[in-house]
Every structure is written in C-alpha cells, then in structure tokens.
Coordinates of C-alpha atoms in Angstrom, one line a residue:
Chain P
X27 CA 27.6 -0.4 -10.7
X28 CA 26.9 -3.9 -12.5
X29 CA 23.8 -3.1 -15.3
X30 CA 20.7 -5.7 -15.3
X31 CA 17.5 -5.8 -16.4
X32 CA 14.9 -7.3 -13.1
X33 CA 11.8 -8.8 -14.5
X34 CA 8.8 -9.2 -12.5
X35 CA 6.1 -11.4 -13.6
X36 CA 2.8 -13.1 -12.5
X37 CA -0.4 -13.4 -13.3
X38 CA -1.8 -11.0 -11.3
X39 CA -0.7 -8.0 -10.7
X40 CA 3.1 -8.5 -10.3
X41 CA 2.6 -6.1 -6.4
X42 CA 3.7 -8.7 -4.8
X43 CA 6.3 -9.7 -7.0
X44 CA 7.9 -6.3 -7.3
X45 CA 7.5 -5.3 -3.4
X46 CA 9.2 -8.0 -2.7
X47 CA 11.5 -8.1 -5.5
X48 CA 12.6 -4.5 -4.5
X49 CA 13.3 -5.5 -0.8
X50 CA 15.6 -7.7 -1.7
X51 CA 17.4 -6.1 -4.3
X52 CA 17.7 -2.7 -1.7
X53 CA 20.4 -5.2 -0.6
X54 CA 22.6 -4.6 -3.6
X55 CA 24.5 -1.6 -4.7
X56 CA 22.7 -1.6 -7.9
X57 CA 20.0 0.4 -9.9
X58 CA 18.7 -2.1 -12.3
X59 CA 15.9 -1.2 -15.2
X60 CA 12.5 -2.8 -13.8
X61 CA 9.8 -4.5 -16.4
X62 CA 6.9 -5.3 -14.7
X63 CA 5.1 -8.0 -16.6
X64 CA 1.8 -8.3 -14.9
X65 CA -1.5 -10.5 -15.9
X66 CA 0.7 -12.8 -17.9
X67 CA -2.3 -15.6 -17.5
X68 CA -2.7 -17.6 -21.0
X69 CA 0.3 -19.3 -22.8
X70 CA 0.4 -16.7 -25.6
X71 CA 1.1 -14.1 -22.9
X72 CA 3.9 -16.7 -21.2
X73 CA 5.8 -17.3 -24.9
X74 CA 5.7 -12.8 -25.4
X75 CA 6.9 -13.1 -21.8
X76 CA 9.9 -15.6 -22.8
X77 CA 10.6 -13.4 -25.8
X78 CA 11.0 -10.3 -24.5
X79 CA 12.9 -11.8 -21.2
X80 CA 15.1 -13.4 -24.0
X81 CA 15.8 -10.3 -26.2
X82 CA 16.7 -8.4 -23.4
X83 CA 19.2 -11.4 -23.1
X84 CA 20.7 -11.4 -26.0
X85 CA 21.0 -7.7 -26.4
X86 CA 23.0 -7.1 -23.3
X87 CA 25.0 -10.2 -23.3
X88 CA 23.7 -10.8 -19.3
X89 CA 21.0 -12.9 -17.9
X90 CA 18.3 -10.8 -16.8
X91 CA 16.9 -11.6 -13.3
X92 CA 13.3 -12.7 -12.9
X93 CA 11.0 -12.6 -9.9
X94 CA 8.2 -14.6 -10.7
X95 CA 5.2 -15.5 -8.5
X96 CA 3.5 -17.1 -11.5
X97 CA 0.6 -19.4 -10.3
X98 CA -0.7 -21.4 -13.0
X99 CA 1.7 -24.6 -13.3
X100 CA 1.4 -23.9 -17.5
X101 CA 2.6 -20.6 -17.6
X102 CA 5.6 -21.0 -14.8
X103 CA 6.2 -24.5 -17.1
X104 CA 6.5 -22.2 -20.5
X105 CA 9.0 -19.8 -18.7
X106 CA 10.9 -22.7 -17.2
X107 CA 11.5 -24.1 -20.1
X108 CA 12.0 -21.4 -22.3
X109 CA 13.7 -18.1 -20.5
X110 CA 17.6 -17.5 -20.4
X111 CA 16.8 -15.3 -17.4
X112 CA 17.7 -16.6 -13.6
X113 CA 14.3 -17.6 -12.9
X114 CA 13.6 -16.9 -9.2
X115 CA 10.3 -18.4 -8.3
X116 CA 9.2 -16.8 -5.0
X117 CA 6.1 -18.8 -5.3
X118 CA 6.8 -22.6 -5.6
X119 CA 10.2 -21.8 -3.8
X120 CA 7.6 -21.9 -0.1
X121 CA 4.4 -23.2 -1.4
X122 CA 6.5 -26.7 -1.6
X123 CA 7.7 -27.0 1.8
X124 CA 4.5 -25.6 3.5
X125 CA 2.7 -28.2 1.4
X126 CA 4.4 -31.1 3.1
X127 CA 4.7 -29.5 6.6
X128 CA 0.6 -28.8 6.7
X129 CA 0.4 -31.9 4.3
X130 CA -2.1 -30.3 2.2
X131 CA -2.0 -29.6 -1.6
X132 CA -2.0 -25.7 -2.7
X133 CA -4.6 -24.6 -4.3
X134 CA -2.9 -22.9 -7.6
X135 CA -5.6 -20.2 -7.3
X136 CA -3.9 -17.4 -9.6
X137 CA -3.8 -14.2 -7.2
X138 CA -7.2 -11.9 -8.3
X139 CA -10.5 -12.3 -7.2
X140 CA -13.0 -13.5 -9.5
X141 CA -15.0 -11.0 -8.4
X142 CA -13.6 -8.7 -5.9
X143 CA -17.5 -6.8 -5.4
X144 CA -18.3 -9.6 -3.3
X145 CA -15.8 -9.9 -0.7
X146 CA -16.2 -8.8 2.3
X147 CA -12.6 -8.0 3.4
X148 CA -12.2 -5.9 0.3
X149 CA -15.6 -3.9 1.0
X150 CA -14.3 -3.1 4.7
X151 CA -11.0 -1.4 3.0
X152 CA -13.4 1.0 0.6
X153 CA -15.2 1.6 3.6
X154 CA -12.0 2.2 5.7
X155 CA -10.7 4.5 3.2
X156 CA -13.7 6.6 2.4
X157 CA -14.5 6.7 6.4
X158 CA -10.4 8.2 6.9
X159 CA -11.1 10.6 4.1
X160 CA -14.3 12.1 5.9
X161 CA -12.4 12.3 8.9
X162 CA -9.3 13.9 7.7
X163 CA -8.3 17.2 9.3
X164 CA -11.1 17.5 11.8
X165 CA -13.5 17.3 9.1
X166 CA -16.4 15.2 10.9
X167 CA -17.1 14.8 14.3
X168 CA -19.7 11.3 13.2
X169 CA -19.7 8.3 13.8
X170 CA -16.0 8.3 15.9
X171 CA -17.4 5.8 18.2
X172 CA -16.9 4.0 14.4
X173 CA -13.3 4.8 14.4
X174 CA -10.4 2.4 14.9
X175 CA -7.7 5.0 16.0
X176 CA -7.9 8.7 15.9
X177 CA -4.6 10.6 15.3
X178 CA -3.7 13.7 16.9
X179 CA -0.9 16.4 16.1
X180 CA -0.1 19.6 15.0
X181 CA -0.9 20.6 11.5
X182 CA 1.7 18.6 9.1
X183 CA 3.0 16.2 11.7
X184 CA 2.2 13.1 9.6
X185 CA -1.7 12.6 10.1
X186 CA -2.8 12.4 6.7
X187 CA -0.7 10.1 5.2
X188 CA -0.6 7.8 8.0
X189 CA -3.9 7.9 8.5
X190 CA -4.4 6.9 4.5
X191 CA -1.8 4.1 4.8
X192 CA -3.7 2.3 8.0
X193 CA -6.9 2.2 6.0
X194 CA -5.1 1.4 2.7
X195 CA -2.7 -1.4 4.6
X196 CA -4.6 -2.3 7.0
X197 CA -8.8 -2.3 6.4
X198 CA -8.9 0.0 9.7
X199 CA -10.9 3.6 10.1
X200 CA -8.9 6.2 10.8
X201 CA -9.8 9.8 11.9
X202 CA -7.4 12.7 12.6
X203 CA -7.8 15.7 14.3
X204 CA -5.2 18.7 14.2
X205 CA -4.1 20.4 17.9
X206 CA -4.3 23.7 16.8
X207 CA -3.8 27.4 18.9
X208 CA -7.3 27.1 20.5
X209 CA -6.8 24.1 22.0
X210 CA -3.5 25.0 23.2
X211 CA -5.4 28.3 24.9
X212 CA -7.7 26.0 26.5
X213 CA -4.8 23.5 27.5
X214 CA -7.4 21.0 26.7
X215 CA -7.6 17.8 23.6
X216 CA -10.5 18.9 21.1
X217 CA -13.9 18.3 23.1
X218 CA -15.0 16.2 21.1
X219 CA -12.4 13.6 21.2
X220 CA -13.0 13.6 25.3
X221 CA -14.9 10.3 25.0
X222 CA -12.2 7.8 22.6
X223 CA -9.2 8.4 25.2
X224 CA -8.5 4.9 24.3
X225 CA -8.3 4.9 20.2
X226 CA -6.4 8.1 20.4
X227 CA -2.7 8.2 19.4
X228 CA -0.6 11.4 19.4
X229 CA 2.0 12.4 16.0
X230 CA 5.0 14.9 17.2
X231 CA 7.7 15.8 15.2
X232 CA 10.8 17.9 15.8
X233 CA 10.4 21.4 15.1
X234 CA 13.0 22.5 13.3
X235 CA 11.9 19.4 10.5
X236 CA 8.4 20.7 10.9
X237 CA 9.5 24.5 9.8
X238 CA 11.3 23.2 7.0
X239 CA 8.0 21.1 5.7
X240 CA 5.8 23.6 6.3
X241 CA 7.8 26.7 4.7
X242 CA 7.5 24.3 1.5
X243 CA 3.7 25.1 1.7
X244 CA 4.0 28.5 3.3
X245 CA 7.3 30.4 2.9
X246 CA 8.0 32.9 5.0
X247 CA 4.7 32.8 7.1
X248 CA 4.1 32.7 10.9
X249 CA 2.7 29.4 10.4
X250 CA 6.5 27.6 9.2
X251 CA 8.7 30.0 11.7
X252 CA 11.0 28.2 13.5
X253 CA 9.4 29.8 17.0
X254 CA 5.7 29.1 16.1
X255 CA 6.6 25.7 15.5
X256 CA 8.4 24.8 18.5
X257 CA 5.9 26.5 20.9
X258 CA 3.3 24.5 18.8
X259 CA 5.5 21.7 19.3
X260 CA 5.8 21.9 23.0
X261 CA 2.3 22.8 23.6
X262 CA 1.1 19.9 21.6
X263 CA 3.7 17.4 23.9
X264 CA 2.4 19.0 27.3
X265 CA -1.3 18.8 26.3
X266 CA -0.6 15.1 25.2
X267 CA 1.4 14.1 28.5
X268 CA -1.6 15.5 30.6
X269 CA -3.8 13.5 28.8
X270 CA -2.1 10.6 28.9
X271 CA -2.1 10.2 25.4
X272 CA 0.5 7.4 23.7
X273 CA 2.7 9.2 21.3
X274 CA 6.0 9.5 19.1
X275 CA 7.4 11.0 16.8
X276 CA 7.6 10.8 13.1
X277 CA 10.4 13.0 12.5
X278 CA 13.1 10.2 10.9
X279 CA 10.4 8.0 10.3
X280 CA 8.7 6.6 7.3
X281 CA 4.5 6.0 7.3
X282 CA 5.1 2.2 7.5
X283 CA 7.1 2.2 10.4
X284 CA 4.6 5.2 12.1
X285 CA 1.7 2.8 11.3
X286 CA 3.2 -0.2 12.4
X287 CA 4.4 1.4 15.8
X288 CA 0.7 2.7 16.0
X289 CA -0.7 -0.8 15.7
X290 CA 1.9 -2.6 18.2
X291 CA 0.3 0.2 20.7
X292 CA -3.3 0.2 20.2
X293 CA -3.9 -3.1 18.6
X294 CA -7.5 -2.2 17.3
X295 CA -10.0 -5.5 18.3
X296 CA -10.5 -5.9 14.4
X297 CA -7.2 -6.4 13.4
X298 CA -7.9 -9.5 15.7
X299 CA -3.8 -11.0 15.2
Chain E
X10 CA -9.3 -27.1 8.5
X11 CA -5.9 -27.1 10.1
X12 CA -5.1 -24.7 12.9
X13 CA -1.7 -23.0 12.5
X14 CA -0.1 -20.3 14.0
X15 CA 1.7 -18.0 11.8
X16 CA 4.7 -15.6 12.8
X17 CA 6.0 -13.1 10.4
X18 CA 9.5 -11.7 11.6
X19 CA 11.5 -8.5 10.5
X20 CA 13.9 -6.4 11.6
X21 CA 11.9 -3.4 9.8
X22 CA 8.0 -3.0 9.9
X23 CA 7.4 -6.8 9.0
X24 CA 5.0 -5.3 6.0
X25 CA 7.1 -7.0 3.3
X26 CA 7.1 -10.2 5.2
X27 CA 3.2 -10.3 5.9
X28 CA 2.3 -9.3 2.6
X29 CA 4.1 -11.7 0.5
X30 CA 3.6 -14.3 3.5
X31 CA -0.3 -14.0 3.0
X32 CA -0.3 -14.2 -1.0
X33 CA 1.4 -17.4 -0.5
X34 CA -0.9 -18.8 2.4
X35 CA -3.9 -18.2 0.4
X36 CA -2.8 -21.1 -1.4
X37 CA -4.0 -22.9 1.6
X38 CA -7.3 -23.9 2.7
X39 CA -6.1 -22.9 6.4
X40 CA -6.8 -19.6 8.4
X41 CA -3.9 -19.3 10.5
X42 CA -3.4 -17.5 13.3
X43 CA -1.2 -14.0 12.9
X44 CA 1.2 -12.7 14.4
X45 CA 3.3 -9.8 13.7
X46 CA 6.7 -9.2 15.5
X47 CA 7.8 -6.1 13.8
X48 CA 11.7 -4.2 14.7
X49 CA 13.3 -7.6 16.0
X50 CA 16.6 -5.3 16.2
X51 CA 18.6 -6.2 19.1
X52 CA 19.7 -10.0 20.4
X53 CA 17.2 -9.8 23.3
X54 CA 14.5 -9.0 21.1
X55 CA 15.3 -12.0 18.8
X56 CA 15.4 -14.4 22.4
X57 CA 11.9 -12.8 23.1
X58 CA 11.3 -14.0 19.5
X59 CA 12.0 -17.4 19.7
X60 CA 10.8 -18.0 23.6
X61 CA 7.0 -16.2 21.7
X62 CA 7.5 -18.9 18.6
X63 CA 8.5 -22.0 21.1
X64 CA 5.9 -21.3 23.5
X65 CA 3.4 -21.3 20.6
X66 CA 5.0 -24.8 19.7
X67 CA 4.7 -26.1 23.2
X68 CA 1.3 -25.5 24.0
X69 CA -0.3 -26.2 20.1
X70 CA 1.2 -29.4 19.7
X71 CA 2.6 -27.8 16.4
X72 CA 5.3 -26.6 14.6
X73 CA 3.9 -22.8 14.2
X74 CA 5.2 -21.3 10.5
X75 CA 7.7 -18.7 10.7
X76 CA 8.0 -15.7 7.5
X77 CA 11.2 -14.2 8.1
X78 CA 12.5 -10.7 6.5
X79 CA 15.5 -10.7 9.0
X80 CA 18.6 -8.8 7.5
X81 CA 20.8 -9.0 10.0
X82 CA 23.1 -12.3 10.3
X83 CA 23.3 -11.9 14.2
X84 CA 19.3 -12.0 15.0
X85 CA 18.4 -15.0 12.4
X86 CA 21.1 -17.2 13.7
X87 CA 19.5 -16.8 17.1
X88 CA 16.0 -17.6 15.5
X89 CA 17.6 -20.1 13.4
X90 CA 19.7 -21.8 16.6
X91 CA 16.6 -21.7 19.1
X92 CA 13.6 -21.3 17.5
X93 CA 11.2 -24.8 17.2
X94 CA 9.1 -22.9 14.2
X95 CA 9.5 -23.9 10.8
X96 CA 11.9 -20.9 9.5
X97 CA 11.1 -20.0 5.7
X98 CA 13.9 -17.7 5.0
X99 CA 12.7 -15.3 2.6
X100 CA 15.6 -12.9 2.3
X101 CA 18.2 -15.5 2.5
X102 CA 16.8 -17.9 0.1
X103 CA 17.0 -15.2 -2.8
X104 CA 19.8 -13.1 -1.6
X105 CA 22.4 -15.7 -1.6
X106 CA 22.0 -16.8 -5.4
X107 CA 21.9 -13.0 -7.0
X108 CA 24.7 -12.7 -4.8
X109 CA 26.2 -15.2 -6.5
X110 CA 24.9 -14.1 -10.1
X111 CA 26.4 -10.8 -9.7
X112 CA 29.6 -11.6 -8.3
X113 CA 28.7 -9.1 -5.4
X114 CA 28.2 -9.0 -1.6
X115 CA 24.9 -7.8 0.1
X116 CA 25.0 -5.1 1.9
X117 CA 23.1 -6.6 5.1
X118 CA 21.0 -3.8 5.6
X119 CA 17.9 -3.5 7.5
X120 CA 14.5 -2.3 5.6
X121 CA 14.6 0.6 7.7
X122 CA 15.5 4.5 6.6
X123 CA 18.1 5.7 9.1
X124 CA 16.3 9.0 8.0
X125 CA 13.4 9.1 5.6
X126 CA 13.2 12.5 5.4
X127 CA 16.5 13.2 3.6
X128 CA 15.2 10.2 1.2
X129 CA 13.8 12.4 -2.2
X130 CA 11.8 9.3 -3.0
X131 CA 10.0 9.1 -0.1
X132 CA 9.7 12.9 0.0
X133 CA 7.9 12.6 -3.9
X134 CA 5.5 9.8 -2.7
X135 CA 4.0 12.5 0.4
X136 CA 3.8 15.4 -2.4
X137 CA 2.0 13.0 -4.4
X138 CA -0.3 11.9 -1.6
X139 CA -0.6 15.3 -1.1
X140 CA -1.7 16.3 -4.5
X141 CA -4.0 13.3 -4.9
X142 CA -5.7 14.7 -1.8
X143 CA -6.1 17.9 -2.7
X144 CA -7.0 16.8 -6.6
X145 CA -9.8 14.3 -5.2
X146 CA -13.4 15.1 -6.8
X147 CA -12.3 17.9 -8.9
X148 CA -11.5 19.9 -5.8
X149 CA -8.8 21.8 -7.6
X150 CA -8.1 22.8 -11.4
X151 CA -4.9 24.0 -10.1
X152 CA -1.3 22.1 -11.0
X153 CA -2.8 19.8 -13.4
X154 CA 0.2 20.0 -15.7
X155 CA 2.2 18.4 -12.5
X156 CA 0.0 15.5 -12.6
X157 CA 1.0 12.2 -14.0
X158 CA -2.7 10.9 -14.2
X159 CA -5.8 12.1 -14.4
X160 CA -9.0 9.9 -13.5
X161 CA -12.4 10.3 -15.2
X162 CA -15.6 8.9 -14.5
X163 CA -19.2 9.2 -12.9
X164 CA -19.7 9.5 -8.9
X165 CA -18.2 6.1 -7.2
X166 CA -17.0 3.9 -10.3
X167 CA -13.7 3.8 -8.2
X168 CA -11.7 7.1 -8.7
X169 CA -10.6 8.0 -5.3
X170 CA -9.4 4.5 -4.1
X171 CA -7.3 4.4 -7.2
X172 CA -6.3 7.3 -7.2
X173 CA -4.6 6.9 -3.5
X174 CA -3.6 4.0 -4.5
X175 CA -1.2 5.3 -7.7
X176 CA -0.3 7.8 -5.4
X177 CA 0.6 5.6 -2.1
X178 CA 2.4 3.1 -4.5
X179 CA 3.4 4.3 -7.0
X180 CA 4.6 8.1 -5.9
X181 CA 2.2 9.1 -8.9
X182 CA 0.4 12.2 -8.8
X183 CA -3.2 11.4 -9.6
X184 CA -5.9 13.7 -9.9
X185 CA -9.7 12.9 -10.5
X186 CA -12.8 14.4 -12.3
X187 CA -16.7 13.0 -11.7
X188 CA -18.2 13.5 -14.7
X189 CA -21.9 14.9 -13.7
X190 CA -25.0 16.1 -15.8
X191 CA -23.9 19.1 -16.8
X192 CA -20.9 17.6 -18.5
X193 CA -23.6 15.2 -20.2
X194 CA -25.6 18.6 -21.6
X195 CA -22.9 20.0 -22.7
X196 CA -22.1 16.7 -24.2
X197 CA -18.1 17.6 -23.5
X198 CA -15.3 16.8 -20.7
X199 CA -14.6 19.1 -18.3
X200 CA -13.0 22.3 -19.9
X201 CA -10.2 22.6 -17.7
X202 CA -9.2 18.6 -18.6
X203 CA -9.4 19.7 -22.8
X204 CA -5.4 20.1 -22.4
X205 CA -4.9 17.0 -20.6
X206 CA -5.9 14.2 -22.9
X207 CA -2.9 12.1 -22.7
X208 CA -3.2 11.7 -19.3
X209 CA -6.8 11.0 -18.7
X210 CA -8.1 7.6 -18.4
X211 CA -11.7 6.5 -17.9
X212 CA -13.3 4.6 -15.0
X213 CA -16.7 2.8 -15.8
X214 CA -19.1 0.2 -13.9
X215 CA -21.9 -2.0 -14.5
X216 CA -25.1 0.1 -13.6
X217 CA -26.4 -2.4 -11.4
X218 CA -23.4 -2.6 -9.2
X219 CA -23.3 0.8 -9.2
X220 CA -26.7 1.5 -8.3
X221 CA -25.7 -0.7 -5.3
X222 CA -23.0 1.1 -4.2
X223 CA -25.1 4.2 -4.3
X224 CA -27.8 2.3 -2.1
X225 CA -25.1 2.3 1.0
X226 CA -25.0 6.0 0.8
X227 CA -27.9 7.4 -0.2
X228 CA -30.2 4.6 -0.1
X229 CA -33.7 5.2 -1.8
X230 CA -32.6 8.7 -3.6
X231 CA -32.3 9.6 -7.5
X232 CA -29.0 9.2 -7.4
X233 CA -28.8 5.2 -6.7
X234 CA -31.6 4.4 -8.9
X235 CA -30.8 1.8 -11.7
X236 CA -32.4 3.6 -14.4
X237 CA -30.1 7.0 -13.4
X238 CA -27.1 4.6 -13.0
X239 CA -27.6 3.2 -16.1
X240 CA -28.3 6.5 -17.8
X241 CA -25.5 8.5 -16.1
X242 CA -22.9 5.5 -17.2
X243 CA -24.0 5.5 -20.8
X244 CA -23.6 9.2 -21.0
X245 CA -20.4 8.7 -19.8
X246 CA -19.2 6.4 -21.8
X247 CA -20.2 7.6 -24.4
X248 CA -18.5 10.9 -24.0
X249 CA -15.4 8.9 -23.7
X250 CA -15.4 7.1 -26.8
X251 CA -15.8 10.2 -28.5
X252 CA -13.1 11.9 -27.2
X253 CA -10.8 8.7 -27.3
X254 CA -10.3 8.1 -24.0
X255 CA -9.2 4.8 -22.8
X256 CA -11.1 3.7 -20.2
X257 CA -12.0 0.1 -18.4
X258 CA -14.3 -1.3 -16.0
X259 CA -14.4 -1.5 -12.4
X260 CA -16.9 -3.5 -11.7
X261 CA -15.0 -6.3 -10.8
X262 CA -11.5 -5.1 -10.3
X263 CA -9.8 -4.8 -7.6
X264 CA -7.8 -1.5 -6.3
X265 CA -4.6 -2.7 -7.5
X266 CA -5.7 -4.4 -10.6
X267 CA -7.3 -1.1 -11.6
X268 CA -4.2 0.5 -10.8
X269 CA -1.7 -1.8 -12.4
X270 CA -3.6 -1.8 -15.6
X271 CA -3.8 2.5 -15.9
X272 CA 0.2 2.2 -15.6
X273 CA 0.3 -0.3 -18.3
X274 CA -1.8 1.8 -20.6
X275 CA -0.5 5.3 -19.4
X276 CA 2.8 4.6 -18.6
X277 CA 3.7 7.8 -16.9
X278 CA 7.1 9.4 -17.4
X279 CA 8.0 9.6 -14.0
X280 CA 7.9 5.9 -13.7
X281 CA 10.8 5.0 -15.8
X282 CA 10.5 1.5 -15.9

C-alpha cells in the first residue's frame, strides 16, 4: 500500500473536486490522507495553498497529488508555478477543448453563486427537500398531486433515504408511503394514493436483509422476524403486481443507483433531459 | 446561444459524470441538451450508446459532447471506435498519469458496489441519515453524544438542509436545535445542548431575507414579520456570542458552502482527513 497525501483544491467548495477525485482514485489499491482545501480564492490563500502542498512534500519525500478545479486564472497560475505536487487540473484539462469545439470563450466564473437566495433552481431544491420531509412515512396526504414520484414499500425498504437523495440530487418532490398490515388485509395500495398510479414506484427488498436491518432498530421483536418479514415481503410484491406498480429491489443496491433506476423509469416532466 | 446536445455516459449511475460534467459547462454561455445514459454495462448497451450519440449527430448537424465515466476498457473502445460525439474521457485522462506516478495498475473497476450492504461506509452514511432525521427540529434529546455536529439557530436560517446535507455527504451525524422565545427569556441555550458546546455551531440570516422566507409559509402571520425577524435574529445572536459559539450567515450561502465551511471550523473526528 503506497502512502500519499491527495489534495483537493478550488475556489469553491472543493465537492466537485473531491467527488470526483475519489472516483477516480477508487481505482487504486490505496488509502491516501485527503486535505480538502476549499475557497482558496485570493492569492494569499493560493501561496498558504503552495506552502502547505509543499511541506507535505518535503516531509514525506513524495509528490503529493492535487486535484484542482481552481477557476480564477491567478490562483491556478500561483500553484502552477509554485507547487511540487502533480498538479491535475480537472478544470482547464476540458474547458480547453470544449472552448474550441463550441468556439466560445469560458467564462472563468469561480463555482458559487453570488447570491444563491435568488436562484431559482436552488429555491426548487429547498422546496423539494422540505416537501419530501413532509411527506416522509405517510405523514401528509397534501398537495400529492404536487409530487414528482411517490415511493412505496414496507417499512425500512429504502424510502427515506432515497426519497432524501432525489430531492437533494435531483430538485424533485418526493413522497413515500409505507405498505403496512392494513393494507395487506385490505389487499389494496393506501386509498389515498389511488389517484398518482403513474408517479408511484414500488421499493422491495429481500427478507432475510430486511430482518437483519430491522433487528438493528428492534431486536428480537415481531416486527424484524425473519417470518413477519417475508410475509410482509410477499404481500407487499403481490399487492404491487396487481396494481401494476413498477418496482425493484434495493437489497444490494446503493441510494444512487435506486434513484437513478427510479428516474430511467418514471422520468418526471421536470427533470425535462 | 449555441444548441448542443450533451451525453453523460457511465457504466455506474452516471452521477459522477453529470455532476462534474455540469460544473464545467457552466463555463459556457450554452444550455445544452441532457442526456443521461446511466449502467452502459454490456457491449450491446454501449452499440445502443453510440447509434443514440450518432443519431443525435446526424439529425443536429453537430458533433453532440460526450462526458464519459466508462471503467471498463471493452465498452469505451466501442464508444471510442463508433461513436461521432466528441468523447472527453474523464476517467482515462487522469487515471493513466497517477498510474504512472505510482508505479501501479488500475484496477478497472466499475463505480458500482457488487453489494452495498456489506460496505460499513455506506452502512454509517444511512445511520447518519437516519439520526439527522430523527434529530431534525429538536425532535429528540436522545444520542446527542453520538453526534458529530450539532446545528443552532432560529426557525428557517437553514438547519435542516444542512443538516441532510453533512449527513448525505459527509456520513456525519448532524443534529439541530431552533432556538425560540423561550430560549431568549431565559436568555440561555437549550439545557440539554449545555454539554455539547464543542460541537454546536450557529446558523444566522439577514432579517429581511428571513422574513421572506417566512412569507412562503405563513404569509401575513407574526412569525414572518420583519420587526420579529429582526428581533428573533438579534436575540439569537446574541446568545451566541456569549456563549462562544461560532456561527456564520446563511443568507447568501449555498447548501454546500454552508456545509463545507461547518467542517472546516468543526472538523469532526470521524472525518479524519
């Protein structure tokens, strides 16, 4: 296991920068020490950066590696010039190219908002995240006809987070509603869900995962045995089938990819791409 | 304004690709077209790839612009054989110089868990969406030595969204506290945050953006009025400076910015870098 320090620097918030970063070095049996170096936007800020990047140098005798999506032309200049680090610069690295392919100059607009309280996109994702809050667990029946996608599943199938992560992600409202013994006794979806067929997306998981998740919250209780959650499970599936509800399960799957397959299926009209 | 189409291609979710693809396009004065072709895992799914991108090509009259995340040799040869796009390899193009820097192979593997739920970090990031949830508000005093941050601050100056945040992102267990008029008689935090102090940090706002964030909700009430805004924030800040809090302002921040400068200032253990 080879030791390095990763540097991530820019003059925003370094997200991008260290998402990124950390995609690519997943491809690398290594676990290197991260210093994230965000808001590095004046020139004293770009020499401390230099200094540190350099010390870090110097005191383990290998060049640290630095993901950069500085902006500004000054700062990325200052740590050009000056950092013994392998500077990879993910910005310039495709801003170049797609500057002579559109044959338009980039704008070198450093990554923040100037003032975020007046965008509009930004205001939809508040409002996307408070509306998925409300509607978590059942706990509204308003305003669905304002919903996006409604989730449905047995309790600690993967609604909540999921839910979370398409507002967060993705600007879009979303509700979730737990199938719970009632409606299995009925052999019917929640009435009041009867109307947005269309926006409604179904979570299963395999039971024996689900036991195990829910005997972290409830040991030993009816609620985590194995038997309660399979006929919960296979309840949930036949009620789902009948209603010819779009499904699948999240058993082996992370909330990206659950949220991801949910949009590729119901392609909400305001995620218009 | 020039009209582009824009692909973004992974073998995984795409997320990585799209997110860093966007923060370089809004270098651009364009608004491209989107499109999202997530789990491009199998050759016939990379043909269906490049027949999508060249059909695009043909009936545009342009070269659509192509983010790529694509891990696997095998489906970005037949993008890179066939496809008429203009390919901007972003694994590639940093993957084959670290390679080269640390004198080791990449491993080639797709952004995809083979199962997330044996992964403990993924695992920690649910428990702590999980406890932000169920800390949101000041629901709960319960746990609060588990948590890595605690927000302060007066009804909608920002805690929930950031909190959510730290937690989706980070894996950080967030909790947060309004501070209301009876914590302004009293002239005191909360009691039950008295042990926390290292780990609370302070949300403000201006009063006239708050005021009109209250409007949305509860438009001509008490509670949005500017002179109770401005009261209600001066209390509250206040309070904070005497019991040394570290706080900032909202008022123009985004989510992340917020939450990117709370880890600078807080650094929580957990996050070890």
């Amino acid at each position: 296991m080879t030791h390095r320090t990763v540097f991530f620097v820019s003059d925003g918030t370094g997200i991008t920068a260290e998402t990124f970063g950390n995609a690519i070095l997943a491809q690398f049996e290594i676990t290197p020490r991260h210093v994230r170096l965000p808001f590095t936007d004046t020139p004293d800020k770009a020499h401390q950066v230099v200094r540190q990047i350099n010390h870090v140098h110097d005191v383990e005798g290998r060049r640290p590696i630095v993901f950069t999506t500085l902006v500004d032309p000054q700062m990325l200049a200052i740590l050009r010039e000056g950092c013994k680090g392998m500077l990879l610069d993910m910005f310039g690295t495709f801003v170049q190219p797609i500057e002579a392919e559109l044959g338009l100059k980039s704008l070198h607009r450093v990554g923040r908002f100037s003032d975020i309280s007046r965008n509009q996109a930004y205001h939809d994702r508040i409002e996307a995240i408070n509306f998925s809050l409300q509607h978590d667990d059942g706990q509204s029946h308003r305003d669905l006809a304002g919903a996006d996608v409604i989730l449905v599943g047995v309790s600690r199938s993967g609604k909540t987070p999921t839910s979370l992560y398409l507002a967060m992600q993705f600007g879009l409202k979303a509700a979730n509603y737990p199938l719970i013994p009632e409606d299995f006794e009925r052999q019917q979806l929640p009435s009041a869900l009867a109307p947005w067929r269309k926006k409604i997306f179904g979570l299963t998981i395999a039971p024996e995962r689900l036991a195990e998740i829910r005997a972290e919250r409830r040991p030993n209780s009816r609620y985590a045995a194995l038997d309660n959650c399979r006929m919960e499970v296979a309840e949930a599936e036949a009620m789902m089938r009948r209603a010819g509800i779009r499904w699948l399960s999240t058993t082996t799957k992370s909330i990206e990819e659950i949220a991801t397959t949910i949009l590729q299926d119901v392609r909400p009209e305001r995620l218009n791409y």
